[in-house]
Short mmCIF file of C-alpha atoms and ligand atoms in Angstrom, two decimals:
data_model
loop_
_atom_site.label_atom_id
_atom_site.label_comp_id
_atom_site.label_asym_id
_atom_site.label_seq_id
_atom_site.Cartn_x
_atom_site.Cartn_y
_atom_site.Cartn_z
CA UNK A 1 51.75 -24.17 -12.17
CA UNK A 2 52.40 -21.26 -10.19
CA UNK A 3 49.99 -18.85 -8.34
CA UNK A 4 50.08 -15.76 -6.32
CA UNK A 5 47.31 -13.81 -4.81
CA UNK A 6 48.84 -11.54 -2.18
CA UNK A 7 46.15 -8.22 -1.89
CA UNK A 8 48.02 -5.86 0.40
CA UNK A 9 49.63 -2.53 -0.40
CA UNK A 10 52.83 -2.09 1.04
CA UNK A 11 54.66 0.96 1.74
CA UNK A 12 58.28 1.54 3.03
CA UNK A 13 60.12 4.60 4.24
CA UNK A 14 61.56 6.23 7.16
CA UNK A 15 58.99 7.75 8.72
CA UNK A 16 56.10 6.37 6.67
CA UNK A 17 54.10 5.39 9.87
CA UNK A 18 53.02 9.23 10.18
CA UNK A 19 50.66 9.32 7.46
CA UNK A 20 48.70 5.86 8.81
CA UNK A 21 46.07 8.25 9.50
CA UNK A 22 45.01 9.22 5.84
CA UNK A 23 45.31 5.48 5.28
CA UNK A 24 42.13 5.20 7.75
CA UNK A 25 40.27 8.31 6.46
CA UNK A 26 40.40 7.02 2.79
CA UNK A 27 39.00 3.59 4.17
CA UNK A 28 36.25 5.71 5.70
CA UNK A 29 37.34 4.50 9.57
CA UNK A 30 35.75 6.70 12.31
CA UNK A 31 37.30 4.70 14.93
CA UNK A 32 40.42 2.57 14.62
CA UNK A 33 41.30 0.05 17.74
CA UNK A 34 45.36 0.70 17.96
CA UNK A 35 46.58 -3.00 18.89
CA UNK A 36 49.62 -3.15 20.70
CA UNK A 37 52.27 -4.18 23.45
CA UNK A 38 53.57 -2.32 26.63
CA UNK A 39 56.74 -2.73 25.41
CA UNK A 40 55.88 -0.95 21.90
CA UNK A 41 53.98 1.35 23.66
CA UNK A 42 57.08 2.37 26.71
CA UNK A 43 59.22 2.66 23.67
CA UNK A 44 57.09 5.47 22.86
CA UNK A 45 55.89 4.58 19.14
CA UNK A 46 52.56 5.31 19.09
CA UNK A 47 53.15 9.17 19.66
CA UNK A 48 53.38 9.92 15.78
CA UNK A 49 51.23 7.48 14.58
CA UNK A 50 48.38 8.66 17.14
CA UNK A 51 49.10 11.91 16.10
CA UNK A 52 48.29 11.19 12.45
CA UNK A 53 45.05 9.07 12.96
CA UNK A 54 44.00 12.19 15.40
CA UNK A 55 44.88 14.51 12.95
CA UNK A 56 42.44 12.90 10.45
CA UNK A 57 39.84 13.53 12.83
CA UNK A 58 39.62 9.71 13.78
CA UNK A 59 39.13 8.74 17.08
CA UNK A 60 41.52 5.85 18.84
CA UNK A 61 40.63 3.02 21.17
CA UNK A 62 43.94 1.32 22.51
CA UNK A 63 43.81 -2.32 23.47
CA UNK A 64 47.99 -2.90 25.55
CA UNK A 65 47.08 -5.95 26.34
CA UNK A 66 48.88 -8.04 24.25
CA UNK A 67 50.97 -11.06 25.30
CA UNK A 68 53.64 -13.02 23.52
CA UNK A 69 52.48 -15.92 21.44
CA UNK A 70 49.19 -14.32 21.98
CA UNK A 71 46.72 -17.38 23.60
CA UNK A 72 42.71 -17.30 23.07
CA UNK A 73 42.06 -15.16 26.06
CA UNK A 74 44.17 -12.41 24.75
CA UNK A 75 42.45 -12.00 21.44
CA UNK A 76 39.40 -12.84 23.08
CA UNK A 77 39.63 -9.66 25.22
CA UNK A 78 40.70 -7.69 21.79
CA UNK A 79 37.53 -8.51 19.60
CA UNK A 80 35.61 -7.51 22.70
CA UNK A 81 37.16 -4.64 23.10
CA UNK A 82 36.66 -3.77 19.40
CA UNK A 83 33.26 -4.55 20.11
CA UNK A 84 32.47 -2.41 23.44
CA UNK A 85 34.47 0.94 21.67
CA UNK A 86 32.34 0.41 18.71
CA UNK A 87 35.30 0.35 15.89
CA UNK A 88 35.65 0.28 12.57
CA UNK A 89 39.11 -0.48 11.83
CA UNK A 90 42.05 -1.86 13.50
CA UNK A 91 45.77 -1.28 13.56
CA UNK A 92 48.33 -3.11 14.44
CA UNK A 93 51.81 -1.85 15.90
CA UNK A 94 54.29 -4.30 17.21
CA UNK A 95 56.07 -7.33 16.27
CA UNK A 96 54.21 -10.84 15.25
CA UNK A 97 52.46 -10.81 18.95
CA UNK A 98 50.51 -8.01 18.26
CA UNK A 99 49.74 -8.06 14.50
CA UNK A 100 48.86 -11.69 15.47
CA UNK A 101 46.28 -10.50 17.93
CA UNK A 102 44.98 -7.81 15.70
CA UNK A 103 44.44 -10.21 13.10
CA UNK A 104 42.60 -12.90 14.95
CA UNK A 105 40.31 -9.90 16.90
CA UNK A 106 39.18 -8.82 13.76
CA UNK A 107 38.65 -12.21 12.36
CA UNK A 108 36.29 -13.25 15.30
CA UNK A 109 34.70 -10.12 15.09
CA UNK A 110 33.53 -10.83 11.97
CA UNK A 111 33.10 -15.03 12.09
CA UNK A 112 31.18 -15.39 15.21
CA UNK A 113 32.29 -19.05 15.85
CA UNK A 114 34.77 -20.62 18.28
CA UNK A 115 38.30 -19.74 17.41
CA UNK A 116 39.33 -23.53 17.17
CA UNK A 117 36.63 -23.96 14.78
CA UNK A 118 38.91 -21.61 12.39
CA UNK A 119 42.17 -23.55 13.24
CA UNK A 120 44.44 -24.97 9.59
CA UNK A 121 43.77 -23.96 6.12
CA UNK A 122 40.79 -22.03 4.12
CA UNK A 123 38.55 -21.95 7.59
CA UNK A 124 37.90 -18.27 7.91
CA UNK A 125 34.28 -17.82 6.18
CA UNK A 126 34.42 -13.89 6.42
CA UNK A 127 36.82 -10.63 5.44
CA UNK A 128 37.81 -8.90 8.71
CA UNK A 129 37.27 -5.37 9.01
CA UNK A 130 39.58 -2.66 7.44
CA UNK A 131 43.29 -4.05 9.16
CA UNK A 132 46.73 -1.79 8.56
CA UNK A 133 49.63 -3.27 10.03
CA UNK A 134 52.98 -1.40 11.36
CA UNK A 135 55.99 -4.14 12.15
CA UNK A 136 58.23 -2.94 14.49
CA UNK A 137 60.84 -5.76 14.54
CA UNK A 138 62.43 -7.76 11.67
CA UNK A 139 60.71 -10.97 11.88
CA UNK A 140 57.81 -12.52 11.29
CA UNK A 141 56.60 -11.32 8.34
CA UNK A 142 52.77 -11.23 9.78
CA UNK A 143 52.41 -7.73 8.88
CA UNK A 144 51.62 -9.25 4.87
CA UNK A 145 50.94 -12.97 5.79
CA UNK A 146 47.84 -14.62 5.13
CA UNK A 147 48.29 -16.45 8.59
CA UNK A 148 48.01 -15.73 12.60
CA UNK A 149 49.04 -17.77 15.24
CA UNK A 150 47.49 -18.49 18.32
CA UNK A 151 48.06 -20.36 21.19
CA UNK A 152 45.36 -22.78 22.60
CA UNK A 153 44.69 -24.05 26.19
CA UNK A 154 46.85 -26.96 25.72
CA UNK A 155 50.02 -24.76 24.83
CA UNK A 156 49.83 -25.78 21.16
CA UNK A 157 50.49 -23.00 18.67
CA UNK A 158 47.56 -23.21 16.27
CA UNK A 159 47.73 -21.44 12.77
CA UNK A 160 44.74 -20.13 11.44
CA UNK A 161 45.29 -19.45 7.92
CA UNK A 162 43.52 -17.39 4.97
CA UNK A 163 43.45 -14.81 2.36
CA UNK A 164 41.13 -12.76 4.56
CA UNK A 165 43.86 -12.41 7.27
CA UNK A 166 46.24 -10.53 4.85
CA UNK A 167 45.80 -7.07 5.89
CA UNK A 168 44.80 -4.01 3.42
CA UNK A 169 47.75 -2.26 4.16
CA UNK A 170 51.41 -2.59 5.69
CA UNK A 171 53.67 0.35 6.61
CA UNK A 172 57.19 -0.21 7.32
CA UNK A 173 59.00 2.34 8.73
CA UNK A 174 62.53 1.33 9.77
CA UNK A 175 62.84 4.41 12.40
CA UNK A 176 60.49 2.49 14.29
CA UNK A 177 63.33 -0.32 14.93
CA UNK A 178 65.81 2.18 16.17
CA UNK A 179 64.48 1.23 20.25
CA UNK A 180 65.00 -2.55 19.30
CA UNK A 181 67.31 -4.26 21.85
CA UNK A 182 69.68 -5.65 19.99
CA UNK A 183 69.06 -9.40 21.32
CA UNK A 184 65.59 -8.63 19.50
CA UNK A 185 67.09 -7.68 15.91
CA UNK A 186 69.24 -11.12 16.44
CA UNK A 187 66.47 -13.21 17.06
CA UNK A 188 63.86 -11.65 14.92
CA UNK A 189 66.48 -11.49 12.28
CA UNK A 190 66.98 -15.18 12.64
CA UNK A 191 63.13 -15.90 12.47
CA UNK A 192 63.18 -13.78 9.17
CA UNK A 193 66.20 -15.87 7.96
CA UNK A 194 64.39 -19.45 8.39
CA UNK A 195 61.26 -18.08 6.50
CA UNK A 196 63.46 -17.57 3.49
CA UNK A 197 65.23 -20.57 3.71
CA UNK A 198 62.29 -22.96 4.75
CA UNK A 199 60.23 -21.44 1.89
CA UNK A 200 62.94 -21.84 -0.69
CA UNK A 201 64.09 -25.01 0.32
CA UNK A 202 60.72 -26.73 0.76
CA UNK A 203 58.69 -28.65 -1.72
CA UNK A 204 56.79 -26.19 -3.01
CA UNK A 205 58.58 -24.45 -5.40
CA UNK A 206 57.16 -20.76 -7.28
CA UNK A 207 59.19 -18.80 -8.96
CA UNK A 208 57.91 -15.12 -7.18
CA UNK A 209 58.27 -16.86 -4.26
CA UNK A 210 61.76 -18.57 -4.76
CA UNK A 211 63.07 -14.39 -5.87
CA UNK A 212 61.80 -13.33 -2.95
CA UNK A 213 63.04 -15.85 -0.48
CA UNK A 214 66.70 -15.54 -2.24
CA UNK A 215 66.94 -11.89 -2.12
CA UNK A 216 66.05 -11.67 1.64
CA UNK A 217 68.45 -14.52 2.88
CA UNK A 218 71.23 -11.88 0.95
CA UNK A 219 69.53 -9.59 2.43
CA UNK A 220 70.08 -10.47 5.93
CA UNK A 221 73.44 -12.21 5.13
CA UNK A 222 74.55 -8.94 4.51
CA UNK A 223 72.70 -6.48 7.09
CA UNK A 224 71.98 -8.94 10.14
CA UNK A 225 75.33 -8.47 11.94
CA UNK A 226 75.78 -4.99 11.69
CA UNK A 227 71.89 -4.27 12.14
CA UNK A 228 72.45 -5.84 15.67
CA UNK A 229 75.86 -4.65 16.21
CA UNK A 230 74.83 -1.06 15.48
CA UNK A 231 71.38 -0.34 14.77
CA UNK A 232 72.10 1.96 11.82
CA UNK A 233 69.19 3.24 9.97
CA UNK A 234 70.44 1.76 6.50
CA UNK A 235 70.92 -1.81 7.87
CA UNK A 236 68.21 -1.83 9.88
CA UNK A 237 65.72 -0.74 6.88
CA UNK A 238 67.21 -3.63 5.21
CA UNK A 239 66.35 -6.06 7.72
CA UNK A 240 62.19 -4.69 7.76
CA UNK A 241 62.58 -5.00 3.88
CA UNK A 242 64.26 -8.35 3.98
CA UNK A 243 61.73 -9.66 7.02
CA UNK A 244 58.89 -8.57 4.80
CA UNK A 245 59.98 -10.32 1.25
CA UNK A 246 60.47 -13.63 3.66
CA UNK A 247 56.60 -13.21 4.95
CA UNK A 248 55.73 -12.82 1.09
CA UNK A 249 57.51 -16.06 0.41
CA UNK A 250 56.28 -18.32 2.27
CA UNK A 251 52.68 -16.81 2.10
CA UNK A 252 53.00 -18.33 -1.20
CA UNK A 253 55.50 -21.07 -0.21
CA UNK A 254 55.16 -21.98 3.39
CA UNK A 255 57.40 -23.72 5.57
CA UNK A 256 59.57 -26.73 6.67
CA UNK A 257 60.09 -28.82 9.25
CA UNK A 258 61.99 -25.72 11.60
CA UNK A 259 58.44 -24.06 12.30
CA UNK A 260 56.91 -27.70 12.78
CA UNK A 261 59.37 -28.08 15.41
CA UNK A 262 59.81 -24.77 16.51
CA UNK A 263 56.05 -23.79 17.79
CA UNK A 264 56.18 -26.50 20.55
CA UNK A 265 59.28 -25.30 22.41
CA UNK A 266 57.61 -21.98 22.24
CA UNK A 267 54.32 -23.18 23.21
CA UNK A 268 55.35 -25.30 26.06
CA UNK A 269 58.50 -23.82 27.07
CA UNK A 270 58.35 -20.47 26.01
CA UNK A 271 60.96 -20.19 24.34
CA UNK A 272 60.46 -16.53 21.24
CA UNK A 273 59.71 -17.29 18.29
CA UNK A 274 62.80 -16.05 16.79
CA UNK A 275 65.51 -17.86 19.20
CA UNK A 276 63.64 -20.90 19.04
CA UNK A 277 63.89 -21.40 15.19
CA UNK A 278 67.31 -19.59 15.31
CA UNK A 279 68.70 -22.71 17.74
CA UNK A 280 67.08 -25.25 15.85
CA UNK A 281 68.06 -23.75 11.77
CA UNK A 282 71.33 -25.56 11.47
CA UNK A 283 70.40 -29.20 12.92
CA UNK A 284 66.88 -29.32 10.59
CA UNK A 285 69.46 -27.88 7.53
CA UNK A 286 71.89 -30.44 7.80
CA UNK A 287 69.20 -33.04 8.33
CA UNK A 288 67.36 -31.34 5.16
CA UNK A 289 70.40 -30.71 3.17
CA UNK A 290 70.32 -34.16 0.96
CA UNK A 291 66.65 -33.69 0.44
CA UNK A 292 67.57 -30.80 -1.68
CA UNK A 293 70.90 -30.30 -1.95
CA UNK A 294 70.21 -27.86 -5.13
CA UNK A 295 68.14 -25.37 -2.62
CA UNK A 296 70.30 -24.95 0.71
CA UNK A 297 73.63 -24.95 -2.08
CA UNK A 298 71.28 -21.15 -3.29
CA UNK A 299 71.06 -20.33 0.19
CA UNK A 300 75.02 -20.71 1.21
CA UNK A 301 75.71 -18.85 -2.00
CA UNK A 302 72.64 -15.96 -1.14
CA UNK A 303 74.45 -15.77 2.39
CA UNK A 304 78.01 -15.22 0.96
CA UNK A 305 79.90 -18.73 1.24
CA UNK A 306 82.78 -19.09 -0.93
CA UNK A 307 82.12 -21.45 -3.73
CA UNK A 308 82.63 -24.71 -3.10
CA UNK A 309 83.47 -27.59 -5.12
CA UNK A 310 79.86 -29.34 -5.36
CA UNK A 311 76.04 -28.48 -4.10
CA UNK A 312 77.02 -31.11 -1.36
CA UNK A 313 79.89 -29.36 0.04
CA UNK A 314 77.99 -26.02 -0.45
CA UNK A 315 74.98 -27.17 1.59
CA UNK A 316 77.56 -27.95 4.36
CA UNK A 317 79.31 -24.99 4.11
CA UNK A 318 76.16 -23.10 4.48
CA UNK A 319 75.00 -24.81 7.78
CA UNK A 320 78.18 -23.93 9.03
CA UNK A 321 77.80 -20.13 7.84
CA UNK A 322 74.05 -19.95 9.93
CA UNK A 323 75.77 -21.89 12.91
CA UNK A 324 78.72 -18.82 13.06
CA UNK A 325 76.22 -15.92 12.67
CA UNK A 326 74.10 -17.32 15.33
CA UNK A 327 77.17 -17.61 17.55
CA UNK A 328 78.48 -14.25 16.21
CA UNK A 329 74.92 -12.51 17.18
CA UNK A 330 74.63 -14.49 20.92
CA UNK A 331 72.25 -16.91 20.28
CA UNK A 332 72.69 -20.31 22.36
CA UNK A 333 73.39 -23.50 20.90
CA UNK A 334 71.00 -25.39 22.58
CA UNK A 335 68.06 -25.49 24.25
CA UNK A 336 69.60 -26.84 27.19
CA UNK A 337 71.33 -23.06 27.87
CA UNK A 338 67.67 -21.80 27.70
CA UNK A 339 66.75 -24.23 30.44
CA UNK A 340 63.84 -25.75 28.43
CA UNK A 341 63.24 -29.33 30.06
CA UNK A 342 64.02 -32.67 27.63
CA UNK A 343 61.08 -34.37 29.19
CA UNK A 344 58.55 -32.49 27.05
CA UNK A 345 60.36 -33.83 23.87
CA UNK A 346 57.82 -36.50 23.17
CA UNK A 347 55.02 -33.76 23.84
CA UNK A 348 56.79 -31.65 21.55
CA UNK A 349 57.18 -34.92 19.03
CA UNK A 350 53.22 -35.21 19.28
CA UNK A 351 52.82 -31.68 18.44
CA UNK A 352 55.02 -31.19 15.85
CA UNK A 353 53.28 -34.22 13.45
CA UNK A 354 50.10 -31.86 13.79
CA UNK A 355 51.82 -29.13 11.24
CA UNK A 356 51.21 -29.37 7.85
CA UNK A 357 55.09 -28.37 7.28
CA UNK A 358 55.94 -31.55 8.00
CA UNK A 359 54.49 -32.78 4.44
CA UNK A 360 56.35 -30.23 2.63
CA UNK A 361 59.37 -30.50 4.16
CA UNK A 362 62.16 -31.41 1.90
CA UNK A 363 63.16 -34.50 3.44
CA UNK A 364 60.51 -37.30 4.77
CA UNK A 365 60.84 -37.25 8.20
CA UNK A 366 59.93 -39.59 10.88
CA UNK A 367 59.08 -40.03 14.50
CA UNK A 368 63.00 -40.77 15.13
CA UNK A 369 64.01 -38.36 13.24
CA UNK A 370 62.40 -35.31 14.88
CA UNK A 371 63.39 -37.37 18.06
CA UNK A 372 67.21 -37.28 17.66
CA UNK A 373 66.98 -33.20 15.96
CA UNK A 374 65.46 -32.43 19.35
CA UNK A 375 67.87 -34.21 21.22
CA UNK A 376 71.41 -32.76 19.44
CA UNK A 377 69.09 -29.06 20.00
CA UNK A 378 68.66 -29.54 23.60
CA UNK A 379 71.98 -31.13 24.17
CA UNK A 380 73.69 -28.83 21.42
CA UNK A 381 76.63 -31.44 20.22
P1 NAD B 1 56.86 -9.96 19.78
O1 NAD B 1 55.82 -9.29 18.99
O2 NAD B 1 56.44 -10.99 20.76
O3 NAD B 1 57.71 -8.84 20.52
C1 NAD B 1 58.82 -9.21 21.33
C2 NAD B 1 59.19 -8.06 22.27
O4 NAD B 1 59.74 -6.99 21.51
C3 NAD B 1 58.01 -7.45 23.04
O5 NAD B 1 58.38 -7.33 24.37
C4 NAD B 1 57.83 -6.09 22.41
O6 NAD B 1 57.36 -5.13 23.32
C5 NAD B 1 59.23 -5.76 21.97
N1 NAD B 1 59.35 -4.82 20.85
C6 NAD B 1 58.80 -4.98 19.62
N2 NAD B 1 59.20 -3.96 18.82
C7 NAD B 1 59.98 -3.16 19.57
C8 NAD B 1 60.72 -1.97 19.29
N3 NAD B 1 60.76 -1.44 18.07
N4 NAD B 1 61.40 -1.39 20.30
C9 NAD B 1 61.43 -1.97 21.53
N5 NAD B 1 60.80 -3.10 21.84
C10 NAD B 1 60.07 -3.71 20.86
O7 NAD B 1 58.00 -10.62 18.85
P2 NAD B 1 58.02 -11.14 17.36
O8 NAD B 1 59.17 -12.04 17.27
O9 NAD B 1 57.95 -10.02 16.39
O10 NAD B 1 56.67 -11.97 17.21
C11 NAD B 1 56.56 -13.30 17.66
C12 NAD B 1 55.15 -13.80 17.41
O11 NAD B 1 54.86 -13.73 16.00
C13 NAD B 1 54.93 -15.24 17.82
O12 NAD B 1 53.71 -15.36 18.48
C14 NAD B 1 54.89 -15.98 16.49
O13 NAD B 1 54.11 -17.15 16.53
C15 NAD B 1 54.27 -14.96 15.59
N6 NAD B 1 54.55 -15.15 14.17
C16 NAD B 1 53.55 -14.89 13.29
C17 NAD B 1 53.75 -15.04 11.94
C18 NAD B 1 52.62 -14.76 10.98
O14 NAD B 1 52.82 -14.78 9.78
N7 NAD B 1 51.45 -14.48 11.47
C19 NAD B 1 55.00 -15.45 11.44
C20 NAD B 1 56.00 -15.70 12.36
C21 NAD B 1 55.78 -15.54 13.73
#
């Protein structure tokens, strides 16, 4: 059995972001709340899609005050803003931080409960008002996922997920990436990497899914280095293409045990999103790699690995391939180099049994287990 329900338009070309505003006027919006970041918004981003929305005679109520790994107070303040400017639509420009918050505004605008109450799988009772989403690095995948993440008072990342968070419409426009640091493509790029392999490797197997996953992970084999190295237009676009068939795949497909592990070292150290699961991609893949040797052989092959002789040796030889790029592009080894503090391991082991990846990952996994991946991460040997 296979199944895909994914109800969002998506459009892709340079300079596509311009014409966001007749977007808006054909979903009838008289006032669109523009969702962003200061960082977006210094990079100067919003001057041509403002432009547009104001051109279709639509007015604009910016909410800047988005954080990373948005918490409850942040989207909080966003769905009351909404609410005070009187909106009808929303749009979200940024990376995952600020499509996040856009997404869970407009979700508690329209479910008056407790965010918490929404927390896991099929919670969300009601559609959110008219979202568009504009992704301006090459990660997360958020601006098509059915999911958002937020962060609750006790640091834990909580996804909230549902069809209704899957916005109406998603414009990428790779000119927007041309102001992103390169540190940013490397570890956005790297988030956008373990999507595809996480939801091609895990236990849920769909064949959209599966074409999807393999074509960004040869994607970003191919454009990743030079995207960061250069920040050409043509690899760049390939990276928002490639970040955007990974958030399709594991919308349908989901995770692993990366994410499960990942979201507490960015929860309660702080650690991005991105560098977090780029640090700890190789020691879950050569944990995973027996599980389903079949799966991370296709990924070594996707990523350009010379043959090898079996799907054993492949698997191997593709860890190694994700442990040079990450070296190649400056990410750390360990978790140790980022300063993050081994005594919240066991908080982190706590945590990390609370994701639901954890059941589809492609190897059982225990207690110890997750134990002794976060110790070789923090200790990087
Ligand atoms: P981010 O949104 O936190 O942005 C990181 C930094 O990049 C910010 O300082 C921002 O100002 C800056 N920036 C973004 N685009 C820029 C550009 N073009 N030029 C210059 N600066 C720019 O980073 P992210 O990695 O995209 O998002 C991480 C968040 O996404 C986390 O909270 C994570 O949990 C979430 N996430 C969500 C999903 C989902 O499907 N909902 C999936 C994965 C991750």
């Amino acid at each position: 059995m296979s199944s895909i329900f994914l109800p969002v338009r998506i459009e892709f070309g340079i300079d596509s972001s311009t014409r966001v505003g007749s977007e808006f006027s054909s979903l009838k919006c008289k006032k669109v709340m523009v969702v962003s970041d200061k960082g977006v918004i210094d990079s100067g981003l919003l001057e041509g899609i403002t432009k547009s929305i104001a051109e279709n005679n639509i007015e604009i109520a910016l909410y800047d005050g988005v954080l990373p790994d948005p918490n409850i107070e942040c989207v909080e303040n966003a769905k009351n803003f909404y609410i005070s400017e009187k909106c009808d639509g929303i749009l979200a420009v940024g990376g995952g931080s600020s499509i996040d918050t856009a997404k869970a505004a407009g979700m508690l605008v329209t479910n008056q409960e407790p965010i918490t109450n929404m927390a896991g799988v099929g919670n969300v009772k009601n559609q959110l008002p008219p979202l568009i989403t504009i992704p301006t690095t090459c990660g997360t995948g958020s601006e098509v996922t059915n999911v958002t993440v937020v962060t609750d008072e006790n640091h834990f990342k909580m996804p909230i997920v549902s069809s209704y968070l899957i916005p109406k419409v998603a414009i990428l426009d790779p000119s927007l990436l041309l102001s992103l640091p390169p540190k940013l493509v490397a570890s956005t790029g790297m988030d956008a990497l373990t999507h595809a392999i996480e939801a091609l490797t895990n236990n849920i197997q769909n064949w959209y899914a599966d074409s999807c996953a393999l074509e960004a992970i040869r994607l970003i084999g191919k454009s990743l280095r030079p995207a960061t190295a250069n920040g050409n237009i043509t690899d760049l676009s390939q990276m928002l293409y490639a970040s955007t068939l990974a958030g399709v795949a594991f919308t349908i497909s989901r995770l692993g045990l990366v994410h499960a592990m990942s979201h507490p070292i960015s929860g309660l150290a702080g650690v991005p999103h991105g560098v977090a699961n780029a640090v700890l991609l190789p020691y879950v893949m050569s944990f995973n790699s027996i599980g389903n040797p079949q799966g991370y052989a296709m990924v070594a092959d996707a990523l350009g690995v010379q043959k090898q002789e079996n799907e054993i040796a492949a698997a191997r030889a593709g860890v190694e391939e994700v442990i040079k790029l990450n070296h190649q592009l400056g990410i750390p080894k360990s978790f140790k180099e980022l300063g993050v503090n081994e005594e919240l391991i066991p908080q982190m082991i706590e945590d990390t049994f609370k994701s639901g990846n954890v059941a589809i990952n492609p190897r059982r996994v225990t207690k110890n287990d997750v134990e002794q991946i976060y110790k070789k991460s923090f200790s990087g040997e």
